PDB file of C-alpha atoms and ligand atoms in Angstrom:
ATOM      1  CA  MET A   1       0.000   0.000   0.000  1.00 72.00           C
ATOM      2  CA  SER A   2       1.313   3.426  -0.912  1.00 84.00           C
ATOM      3  CA  ILE A   3       2.119   6.000   1.742  1.00 86.00           C
ATOM      4  CA  TYR A   4      -0.765   8.065   0.422  1.00 90.00           C
ATOM      5  CA  LEU A   5      -3.275   5.264   0.918  1.00 89.00           C
ATOM      6  CA  LYS A   6      -1.898   4.465   4.356  1.00 88.00           C
ATOM      7  CA  GLN A   7      -2.354   8.067   5.409  1.00 89.00           C
ATOM      8  CA  ILE A   8      -5.901   8.136   4.102  1.00 91.00           C
ATOM      9  CA  GLU A   9      -6.627   4.926   5.925  1.00 89.00           C
ATOM     10  CA  GLN A  10      -5.294   6.344   9.161  1.00 89.00           C
ATOM     11  CA  LEU A  11      -7.247   9.562   8.758  1.00 91.00           C
ATOM     12  CA  VAL A  12     -10.397   7.518   8.227  1.00 91.00           C
ATOM     13  CA  ALA A  13      -9.546   5.549  11.366  1.00 89.00           C
ATOM     14  CA  LEU A  14      -9.035   8.825  13.208  1.00 91.00           C
ATOM     15  CA  GLN A  15     -12.351  10.014  11.867  1.00 92.00           C
ATOM     16  CA  ARG A  16     -14.069   6.900  13.165  1.00 91.00           C
ATOM     17  CA  VAL A  17     -12.598   7.467  16.626  1.00 91.00           C
ATOM     18  CA  ASP A  18     -13.603  11.126  16.563  1.00 91.00           C
ATOM     19  CA  SER A  19     -17.172  10.348  15.511  1.00 90.00           C
ATOM     20  CA  GLU A  20     -17.559   7.980  18.423  1.00 92.00           C
ATOM     21  CA  LEU A  21     -15.963  10.514  20.773  1.00 91.00           C
ATOM     22  CA  ILE A  22     -18.412  13.168  19.674  1.00 90.00           C
ATOM     23  CA  SER A  23     -21.482  11.001  20.085  1.00 91.00           C
ATOM     24  CA  LEU A  24     -20.332   9.687  23.477  1.00 92.00           C
ATOM     25  CA  LYS A  25     -19.621  13.164  24.784  1.00 90.00           C
ATOM     26  CA  GLU A  26     -23.046  14.251  23.623  1.00 91.00           C
ATOM     27  CA  GLU A  27     -24.559  11.291  25.400  1.00 90.00           C
ATOM     28  CA  LEU A  28     -22.706  12.156  28.616  1.00 89.00           C
ATOM     29  CA  GLU A  29     -24.012  15.668  28.417  1.00 90.00           C
ATOM     30  CA  ASN A  30     -27.637  14.688  27.851  1.00 88.00           C
ATOM     31  CA  ALA A  31     -27.887  11.598  30.030  1.00 85.00           C
ATOM     32  CA  PRO A  32     -28.330  13.356  33.399  1.00 90.00           C
ATOM     33  CA  LYS A  33     -31.185  15.505  32.133  1.00 91.00           C
ATOM     34  CA  GLU A  34     -33.889  12.894  32.643  1.00 88.00           C
ATOM     35  CA  VAL A  35     -32.691  12.225  36.169  1.00 92.00           C
ATOM     36  CA  GLU A  36     -32.585  15.943  36.910  1.00 94.00           C
ATOM     37  CA  GLU A  37     -36.161  16.304  35.727  1.00 93.00           C
ATOM     38  CA  LEU A  38     -37.303  13.458  37.950  1.00 93.00           C
ATOM     39  CA  GLU A  39     -35.423  14.974  40.873  1.00 94.00           C
ATOM     40  CA  ALA A  40     -37.167  18.302  40.418  1.00 95.00           C
ATOM     41  CA  ASN A  41     -40.496  16.484  40.232  1.00 94.00           C
ATOM     42  CA  TYR A  42     -39.713  14.548  43.373  1.00 95.00           C
ATOM     43  CA  GLY A  43     -38.735  17.765  45.143  1.00 95.00           C
ATOM     44  CA  GLN A  44     -42.150  19.202  44.348  1.00 95.00           C
ATOM     45  CA  TYR A  45     -43.856  16.194  45.907  1.00 95.00           C
ATOM     46  CA  ARG A  46     -41.803  16.569  49.052  1.00 94.00           C
ATOM     47  CA  GLU A  47     -42.713  20.214  49.265  1.00 96.00           C
ATOM     48  CA  ARG A  48     -46.379  19.357  48.857  1.00 96.00           C
ATOM     49  CA  LYS A  49     -46.060  16.711  51.552  1.00 96.00           C
ATOM     50  CA  ASP A  50     -44.518  19.228  53.963  1.00 97.00           C
ATOM     51  CA  GLN A  51     -47.357  21.636  53.302  1.00 97.00           C
ATOM     52  CA  ILE A  52     -49.951  18.972  54.054  1.00 97.00           C
ATOM     53  CA  LEU A  53     -48.165  17.908  57.237  1.00 97.00           C
ATOM     54  CA  GLU A  54     -48.094  21.505  58.386  1.00 98.00           C
ATOM     55  CA  LYS A  55     -51.830  21.822  57.735  1.00 97.00           C
ATOM     56  CA  ILE A  56     -52.579  18.585  59.599  1.00 97.00           C
ATOM     57  CA  ASP A  57     -50.517  19.803  62.519  1.00 98.00           C
ATOM     58  CA  TYR A  58     -52.463  23.046  62.642  1.00 97.00           C
ATOM     59  CA  LEU A  59     -55.847  21.274  62.375  1.00 97.00           C
ATOM     60  CA  GLN A  60     -54.908  18.884  65.165  1.00 97.00           C
ATOM     61  CA  SER A  61     -53.929  21.709  67.489  1.00 97.00           C
ATOM     62  CA  GLN A  62     -57.231  23.438  66.741  1.00 97.00           C
ATOM     63  CA  GLN A  63     -59.101  20.238  67.465  1.00 97.00           C
ATOM     64  CA  LYS A  64     -57.265  19.870  70.762  1.00 97.00           C
ATOM     65  CA  ARG A  65     -58.163  23.430  71.732  1.00 97.00           C
ATOM     66  CA  LEU A  66     -61.848  22.865  70.951  1.00 96.00           C
ATOM     67  CA  ASP A  67     -61.889  19.548  72.830  1.00 96.00           C
ATOM     68  CA  SER A  68     -60.572  21.166  75.979  1.00 97.00           C
ATOM     69  CA  GLU A  69     -62.909  24.150  75.678  1.00 96.00           C
ATOM     70  CA  ILE A  70     -65.882  21.853  75.185  1.00 96.00           C
ATOM     71  CA  SER A  71     -65.034  19.661  78.146  1.00 96.00           C
ATOM     72  CA  ASP A  72     -64.304  22.657  80.383  1.00 96.00           C
ATOM     73  CA  ASP A  73     -67.692  24.171  79.601  1.00 95.00           C
ATOM     74  CA  ASP A  74     -69.457  20.828  79.962  1.00 94.00           C
ATOM     75  CA  LEU A  75     -68.036  20.671  83.445  1.00 95.00           C
ATOM     76  CA  LYS A  76     -69.250  24.225  84.101  1.00 92.00           C
ATOM     77  CA  ILE A  77     -72.784  23.241  83.010  1.00 92.00           C
ATOM     78  CA  LYS A  78     -72.730  20.195  85.289  1.00 91.00           C
ATOM     79  CA  LYS A  79     -71.675  22.339  88.242  1.00 90.00           C
ATOM     80  CA  SER A  80     -74.314  24.932  87.434  1.00 88.00           C
ATOM     81  CA  LYS A  81     -77.004  22.221  87.292  1.00 87.00           C
ATOM     82  CA  ASN A  82     -76.077  21.178  90.813  1.00 87.00           C
ATOM     83  CA  LYS A  83     -76.140  24.770  92.017  1.00 86.00           C
ATOM     84  CA  LEU A  84     -79.534  25.344  90.397  1.00 84.00           C
ATOM     85  CA  MET A  85     -81.240  23.629  93.339  1.00 82.00           C
ATOM     86  CA  MET A  86     -79.634  26.103  95.682  1.00 83.00           C
ATOM     87  CA  ALA A  87     -80.988  29.174  93.921  1.00 80.00           C
ATOM     88  CA  SER A  88     -82.471  31.435  96.589  1.00 84.00           C
ATOM     89  CA  ASN A  89     -85.081  33.057  94.332  1.00 89.00           C
ATOM     90  CA  THR A  90     -86.634  32.927  90.873  1.00 89.00           C
ATOM     91  CA  LYS A  91     -84.552  35.792  89.563  1.00 91.00           C
ATOM     92  CA  GLU A  92     -81.314  34.069  90.483  1.00 88.00           C
ATOM     93  CA  TYR A  93     -82.681  30.799  89.082  1.00 90.00           C
ATOM     94  CA  HIS A  94     -83.437  32.401  85.705  1.00 91.00           C
ATOM     95  CA  ALA A  95     -80.057  34.105  85.586  1.00 90.00           C
ATOM     96  CA  MET A  96     -78.346  30.766  86.165  1.00 89.00           C
ATOM     97  CA  MET A  97     -80.531  29.129  83.488  1.00 91.00           C
ATOM     98  CA  ARG A  98     -79.623  31.833  80.988  1.00 93.00           C
ATOM     99  CA  GLU A  99     -75.932  31.419  81.657  1.00 91.00           C
ATOM    100  CA  MET A 100     -76.209  27.653  81.170  1.00 92.00           C
ATOM    101  CA  ASP A 101     -78.090  28.200  77.898  1.00 94.00           C
ATOM    102  CA  ASN A 102     -75.366  30.486  76.671  1.00 95.00           C
ATOM    103  CA  ILE A 103     -72.641  28.021  77.495  1.00 94.00           C
ATOM    104  CA  GLU A 104     -74.586  25.195  75.831  1.00 95.00           C
ATOM    105  CA  LYS A 105     -75.084  27.296  72.714  1.00 96.00           C
ATOM    106  CA  LEU A 106     -71.378  28.072  72.610  1.00 95.00           C
ATOM    107  CA  ASN A 107     -70.542  24.398  72.946  1.00 95.00           C
ATOM    108  CA  ARG A 108     -72.916  23.445  70.129  1.00 96.00           C
ATOM    109  CA  MET A 109     -71.095  25.940  67.900  1.00 96.00           C
ATOM    110  CA  ARG A 110     -67.802  24.435  68.966  1.00 96.00           C
ATOM    111  CA  GLU A 111     -69.108  20.951  68.143  1.00 96.00           C
ATOM    112  CA  GLU A 112     -70.002  22.140  64.650  1.00 97.00           C
ATOM    113  CA  GLU A 113     -66.589  23.699  64.230  1.00 96.00           C
ATOM    114  CA  ARG A 114     -65.022  20.496  65.483  1.00 96.00           C
ATOM    115  CA  MET A 115     -66.960  18.403  62.972  1.00 97.00           C
ATOM    116  CA  ALA A 116     -65.774  20.602  60.107  1.00 97.00           C
ATOM    117  CA  LEU A 117     -62.222  20.302  61.430  1.00 96.00           C
ATOM    118  CA  VAL A 118     -62.431  16.515  61.565  1.00 97.00           C
ATOM    119  CA  GLU A 119     -63.715  16.442  57.990  1.00 97.00           C
ATOM    120  CA  GLU A 120     -60.887  18.684  56.833  1.00 97.00           C
ATOM    121  CA  LEU A 121     -58.393  16.483  58.676  1.00 97.00           C
ATOM    122  CA  GLU A 122     -59.730  13.439  56.853  1.00 97.00           C
ATOM    123  CA  ARG A 123     -59.350  15.212  53.519  1.00 97.00           C
ATOM    124  CA  GLN A 124     -55.783  16.243  54.331  1.00 97.00           C
ATOM    125  CA  ARG A 125     -54.869  12.731  55.474  1.00 97.00           C
ATOM    126  CA  ALA A 126     -56.208  11.291  52.227  1.00 97.00           C
ATOM    127  CA  ALA A 127     -54.192  13.867  50.280  1.00 97.00           C
ATOM    128  CA  LEU A 128     -51.121  12.951  52.306  1.00 97.00           C
ATOM    129  CA  GLU A 129     -51.565   9.282  51.527  1.00 97.00           C
ATOM    130  CA  GLU A 130     -51.860  10.047  47.833  1.00 96.00           C
ATOM    131  CA  VAL A 131     -48.792  12.276  47.790  1.00 96.00           C
ATOM    132  CA  GLU A 132     -46.814   9.681  49.724  1.00 96.00           C
ATOM    133  CA  SER A 133     -47.673   6.861  47.354  1.00 96.00           C
ATOM    134  CA  GLU A 134     -46.938   8.974  44.291  1.00 95.00           C
ATOM    135  CA  SER A 135     -43.693  10.296  45.677  1.00 94.00           C
ATOM    136  CA  SER A 136     -42.517   6.843  46.700  1.00 94.00           C
ATOM    137  CA  SER A 137     -43.123   5.412  43.240  1.00 94.00           C
ATOM    138  CA  LEU A 138     -41.363   8.432  41.791  1.00 94.00           C
ATOM    139  CA  LYS A 139     -38.452   7.833  44.161  1.00 94.00           C
ATOM    140  CA  GLU A 140     -38.244   4.246  42.981  1.00 95.00           C
ATOM    141  CA  GLU A 141     -38.138   5.354  39.377  1.00 94.00           C
ATOM    142  CA  LEU A 142     -35.571   7.992  40.239  1.00 94.00           C
ATOM    143  CA  ASP A 143     -33.283   5.525  42.029  1.00 95.00           C
ATOM    144  CA  GLU A 144     -33.515   3.110  39.144  1.00 94.00           C
ATOM    145  CA  LYS A 145     -32.757   5.783  36.544  1.00 92.00           C
ATOM    146  CA  GLN A 146     -29.893   7.093  38.668  1.00 94.00           C
ATOM    147  CA  SER A 147     -28.225   3.707  38.946  1.00 94.00           C
ATOM    148  CA  THR A 148     -28.693   3.020  35.223  1.00 92.00           C
ATOM    149  CA  LEU A 149     -27.179   6.418  34.521  1.00 92.00           C
ATOM    150  CA  ASP A 150     -24.235   5.796  36.850  1.00 93.00           C
ATOM    151  CA  GLN A 151     -23.504   2.519  35.093  1.00 94.00           C
ATOM    152  CA  ARG A 152     -23.756   4.069  31.653  1.00 92.00           C
ATOM    153  CA  VAL A 153     -21.562   7.021  32.607  1.00 92.00           C
ATOM    154  CA  GLU A 154     -18.951   4.596  33.907  1.00 94.00           C
ATOM    155  CA  GLN A 155     -19.060   2.635  30.623  1.00 94.00           C
ATOM    156  CA  VAL A 156     -18.879   5.772  28.522  1.00 93.00           C
ATOM    157  CA  GLU A 157     -16.013   7.202  30.525  1.00 93.00           C
ATOM    158  CA  ALA A 158     -14.020   3.984  30.200  1.00 95.00           C
ATOM    159  CA  ARG A 159     -14.684   3.987  26.451  1.00 94.00           C
ATOM    160  CA  LEU A 160     -13.607   7.635  26.199  1.00 93.00           C
ATOM    161  CA  VAL A 161     -10.255   6.809  27.797  1.00 94.00           C
ATOM    162  CA  GLU A 162      -9.850   3.952  25.337  1.00 93.00           C
ATOM    163  CA  LEU A 163     -10.768   6.182  22.388  1.00 92.00           C
ATOM    164  CA  GLU A 164      -8.353   8.929  23.440  1.00 91.00           C
ATOM    165  CA  LYS A 165      -5.627   6.286  23.400  1.00 91.00           C
ATOM    166  CA  GLN A 166      -6.709   5.089  19.963  1.00 88.00           C
ATOM    167  CA  ARG A 167      -6.826   8.670  18.777  1.00 87.00           C
ATOM    168  CA  LYS A 168      -3.216   9.261  19.766  1.00 85.00           C
ATOM    169  CA  ALA A 169      -2.162   6.019  18.094  1.00 84.00           C
ATOM    170  CA  ALA A 170      -4.059   6.843  14.897  1.00 79.00           C
ATOM    171  CA  GLY A 171      -2.632  10.336  14.730  1.00 76.00           C
ATOM    172  CA  GLN A 172       0.939   9.145  15.246  1.00 79.00           C
ATOM    173  CA  HIS A 173       1.396   7.907  11.698  1.00 77.00           C
ATOM    174  CA  VAL A 174      -0.183  10.853   9.959  1.00 84.00           C
ATOM    175  CA  PRO A 175       2.349  13.551   9.067  1.00 85.00           C
ATOM    176  CA  GLY A 176       2.032  16.764  11.042  1.00 88.00           C
ATOM    177  CA  PRO A 177       0.834  19.052   8.242  1.00 89.00           C
ATOM    178  CA  VAL A 178      -1.867  16.590   7.192  1.00 89.00           C
ATOM    179  CA  LEU A 179      -2.955  16.142  10.791  1.00 90.00           C
ATOM    180  CA  GLY A 180      -2.996  19.914  11.106  1.00 91.00           C
ATOM    181  CA  ARG A 181      -5.346  20.142   8.139  1.00 92.00           C
ATOM    182  CA  TYR A 182      -7.538  17.475   9.645  1.00 92.00           C
ATOM    183  CA  GLU A 183      -7.737  19.332  12.972  1.00 90.00           C
ATOM    184  CA  PHE A 184      -8.320  22.639  11.223  1.00 92.00           C
ATOM    185  CA  ILE A 185     -11.308  21.279   9.334  1.00 92.00           C
ATOM    186  CA  ARG A 186     -12.551  19.464  12.427  1.00 90.00           C
ATOM    187  CA  SER A 187     -12.654  22.727  14.349  1.00 90.00           C
ATOM    188  CA  ARG A 188     -14.753  24.407  11.659  1.00 89.00           C
ATOM    189  CA  LEU A 189     -17.006  21.728  10.246  1.00 85.00           C
ATOM    190  CA  SER A 190     -19.171  19.089  11.798  1.00 79.00           C
ATOM    191  CA  ALA A 191     -18.036  15.498  11.339  1.00 79.00           C
ATOM    192  CA  PRO A 192     -16.999  13.818   9.145  1.00 90.00           C
ATOM    193  CA  VAL A 193     -13.760  15.562   8.245  1.00 94.00           C
ATOM    194  CA  ILE A 194     -12.626  13.025   5.667  1.00 94.00           C
ATOM    195  CA  VAL A 195     -15.109  11.654   3.172  1.00 95.00           C
ATOM    196  CA  PRO A 196     -15.072   9.345   0.157  1.00 95.00           C
ATOM    197  CA  VAL A 197     -15.772  10.611  -3.325  1.00 96.00           C
ATOM    198  CA  ILE A 198     -18.262   8.227  -4.888  1.00 95.00           C
ATOM    199  CA  GLU A 199     -19.060   8.412  -8.584  1.00 94.00           C
ATOM    200  CA  GLY A 200     -17.246  11.731  -8.755  1.00 94.00           C
ATOM    201  CA  VAL A 201     -19.344  13.311  -5.980  1.00 96.00           C
ATOM    202  CA  CYS A 202     -18.062  14.453  -2.586  1.00 96.00           C
ATOM    203  CA  THR A 203     -20.161  12.632   0.015  1.00 95.00           C
ATOM    204  CA  GLY A 204     -19.563  15.493   2.448  1.00 93.00           C
ATOM    205  CA  CYS A 205     -21.490  18.096   0.458  1.00 94.00           C
ATOM    206  CA  ASN A 206     -22.944  16.061  -2.452  1.00 95.00           C
ATOM    207  CA  ILE A 207     -21.301  18.286  -5.037  1.00 96.00           C
ATOM    208  CA  ALA A 208     -19.394  16.832  -8.000  1.00 96.00           C
ATOM    209  CA  ILE A 209     -15.620  17.261  -7.900  1.00 96.00           C
ATOM    210  CA  PRO A 210     -14.459  19.254 -10.972  1.00 96.00           C
ATOM    211  CA  PRO A 211     -12.851  16.966 -13.626  1.00 95.00           C
ATOM    212  CA  GLN A 212      -9.302  18.253 -13.119  1.00 95.00           C
ATOM    213  CA  GLY A 213      -9.464  17.660  -9.370  1.00 94.00           C
ATOM    214  CA  PHE A 214     -11.060  14.266  -9.864  1.00 95.00           C
ATOM    215  CA  ILE A 215      -8.189  13.195 -12.111  1.00 95.00           C
ATOM    216  CA  GLU A 216      -5.737  14.331  -9.433  1.00 95.00           C
ATOM    217  CA  LEU A 217      -7.699  12.418  -6.807  1.00 95.00           C
ATOM    218  CA  GLN A 218      -7.605   9.229  -8.827  1.00 94.00           C
ATOM    219  CA  LYS A 219      -3.826   9.464  -9.080  1.00 94.00           C
ATOM    220  CA  GLY A 220      -3.706   9.036  -5.320  1.00 92.00           C
ATOM    221  CA  GLN A 221      -0.547  11.014  -4.689  1.00 91.00           C
ATOM    222  CA  GLN A 222      -1.500  13.804  -2.361  1.00 91.00           C
ATOM    223  CA  ILE A 223      -4.292  14.411   0.074  1.00 92.00           C
ATOM    224  CA  LEU A 224      -6.838  16.759  -1.460  1.00 94.00           C
ATOM    225  CA  ASN A 225      -9.677  18.881  -0.150  1.00 94.00           C
ATOM    226  CA  CYS A 226     -13.128  19.112  -1.650  1.00 95.00           C
ATOM    227  CA  PRO A 227     -13.072  22.497  -3.431  1.00 95.00           C
ATOM    228  CA  ASN A 228     -16.611  23.093  -2.221  1.00 95.00           C
ATOM    229  CA  CYS A 229     -16.817  22.022   1.445  1.00 94.00           C
ATOM    230  CA  GLN A 230     -13.073  21.819   2.147  1.00 93.00           C
ATOM    231  CA  ARG A 231     -13.319  18.354   3.674  1.00 95.00           C
ATOM    232  CA  LEU A 232     -10.469  15.941   3.035  1.00 95.00           C
ATOM    233  CA  ILE A 233     -11.465  13.589   0.238  1.00 96.00           C
ATOM    234  CA  TYR A 234     -10.370  10.236  -1.139  1.00 95.00           C
ATOM    235  CA  TRP A 235     -11.516   8.142  -4.058  1.00 94.00           C
ATOM    236  CA  CYS A 236     -13.726   5.300  -2.905  1.00 92.00           C
ATOM    237  CA  GLU A 237     -12.265   2.922  -5.444  1.00 91.00           C
ATOM    238  CA  HIS A 238      -8.841   3.128  -3.860  1.00 90.00           C
ATOM    239  CA  PHE A 239     -10.260   1.057  -1.024  1.00 84.00           C
ATOM    240  CA  GLU A 240     -12.047  -2.174  -0.451  1.00 71.00           C
ATOM    241  CA  GLU A 241     -15.658  -1.859   0.605  1.00 59.00           C
ATOM    242  CA  SER A 242     -14.799  -2.586   4.233  1.00 52.00           C
ATOM    243  CA  HIS A 243     -12.387   0.315   4.533  1.00 47.00           C
ATOM    244  CA  GLN A 244     -14.923   2.914   3.701  1.00 50.00           C
ATOM    245  CA  PRO A 245     -16.642   4.971   6.322  1.00 50.00           C
ATOM    246  CA  ILE A 246     -20.401   5.065   6.101  1.00 50.00           C
ATOM    247  CA  PRO A 247     -21.215   7.851   3.680  1.00 47.00           C
ATOM    248  CA  GLY A 248     -23.756  10.304   4.875  1.00 45.00           C
ATOM    249  CA  LYS A 249     -24.462  13.940   4.430  1.00 40.00           C
ATOM    250  CA  PRO A 250     -22.999  15.803   7.374  1.00 45.00           C
ATOM    251  CA  GLN A 251     -24.611  18.815   8.935  1.00 41.00           C
ATOM    252  CA  VAL A 252     -22.898  22.128   8.500  1.00 41.00           C
ATOM    253  CA  ALA A 253     -21.468  23.572  11.682  1.00 40.00           C
ATOM    254  CA  ALA A 254     -22.913  26.889  12.758  1.00 39.00           C
ATOM    255  CA  ARG A 255     -19.549  28.623  12.686  1.00 41.00           C
ATOM    256  CA  LYS A 256     -19.050  27.942   9.009  1.00 41.00           C
ATOM    257  CA  GLN A 257     -20.341  30.017   6.138  1.00 43.00           C
ATOM    258  CA  PRO A 258     -23.259  28.349   4.354  1.00 43.00           C
ATOM    259  CA  GLU A 259     -21.949  25.889   1.842  1.00 45.00           C
ATOM    260  CA  ALA A 260     -22.683  26.387  -1.803  1.00 45.00           C
ATOM    261  CA  ALA A 261     -24.153  22.892  -1.746  1.00 44.00           C
ATOM    262  CA  GLU A 262     -26.872  23.983   0.648  1.00 44.00           C
ATOM    263  CA  GLU A 263     -27.846  26.813  -1.623  1.00 44.00           C
ATOM    264  CA  ALA A 264     -27.658  24.823  -4.828  1.00 43.00           C
ATOM    265  CA  GLU A 265     -30.166  22.242  -3.600  1.00 38.00           C
TER     266      GLU A 265
HETATM  267 ZN1   ZN B 301     -17.449  18.507  -0.373  1.00 66.52          ZN
END
């Protein structure tokens, strides 16, 4: 194999490593998002639960207050009933009766208030139960997603280390200036940087290579750029099927000027 073909082969290998690096880094960036969303959701449930607990606490203290007021006044009525027999005259008797009536009326109002409180407590307890069951199933989902994520991140990080090693090895045999061109294009265009020319067309931008350039390319002596998209190009027929990267139209990076290809379509 000529030096030219070896270099192309190594650049393609480098390209393959870089493509995987890019997609893995993207994955690492996006993977925690789902977990973060679940966490925020779970946080809202906890907040809601705290609110309900606070409400229940308040209702219970109100209920306690009413209970003691009711029993205190019940006791008062009992005492008054005993004293009623000792009333010295009708006037005093009626005054005592009136006072008892008032206390009884007050206690009936308290009983009504207490009933409403008990109902509200029941509602809040049901709401609490619901929030607890929903938040616990959410927590389960969250824990599961978190552990899956942790595993995946570990895998991806190990693979990244491996790829960085491969990247160094692949770059080692490519001459500096060529590698420099590769890196230059990589920093300006989205992957791939090196693409095959199939049936005279650059698979990076889908534009035909001008005849003169195509003749040069077929000679296989120096590494050429596509005159349109600037990607490094090679003639597909210089390689066996298995050596070729998967052709596909790459997306244009935002930093780059619009390609003529985009406009021509
Ligand atoms: Zn091109």
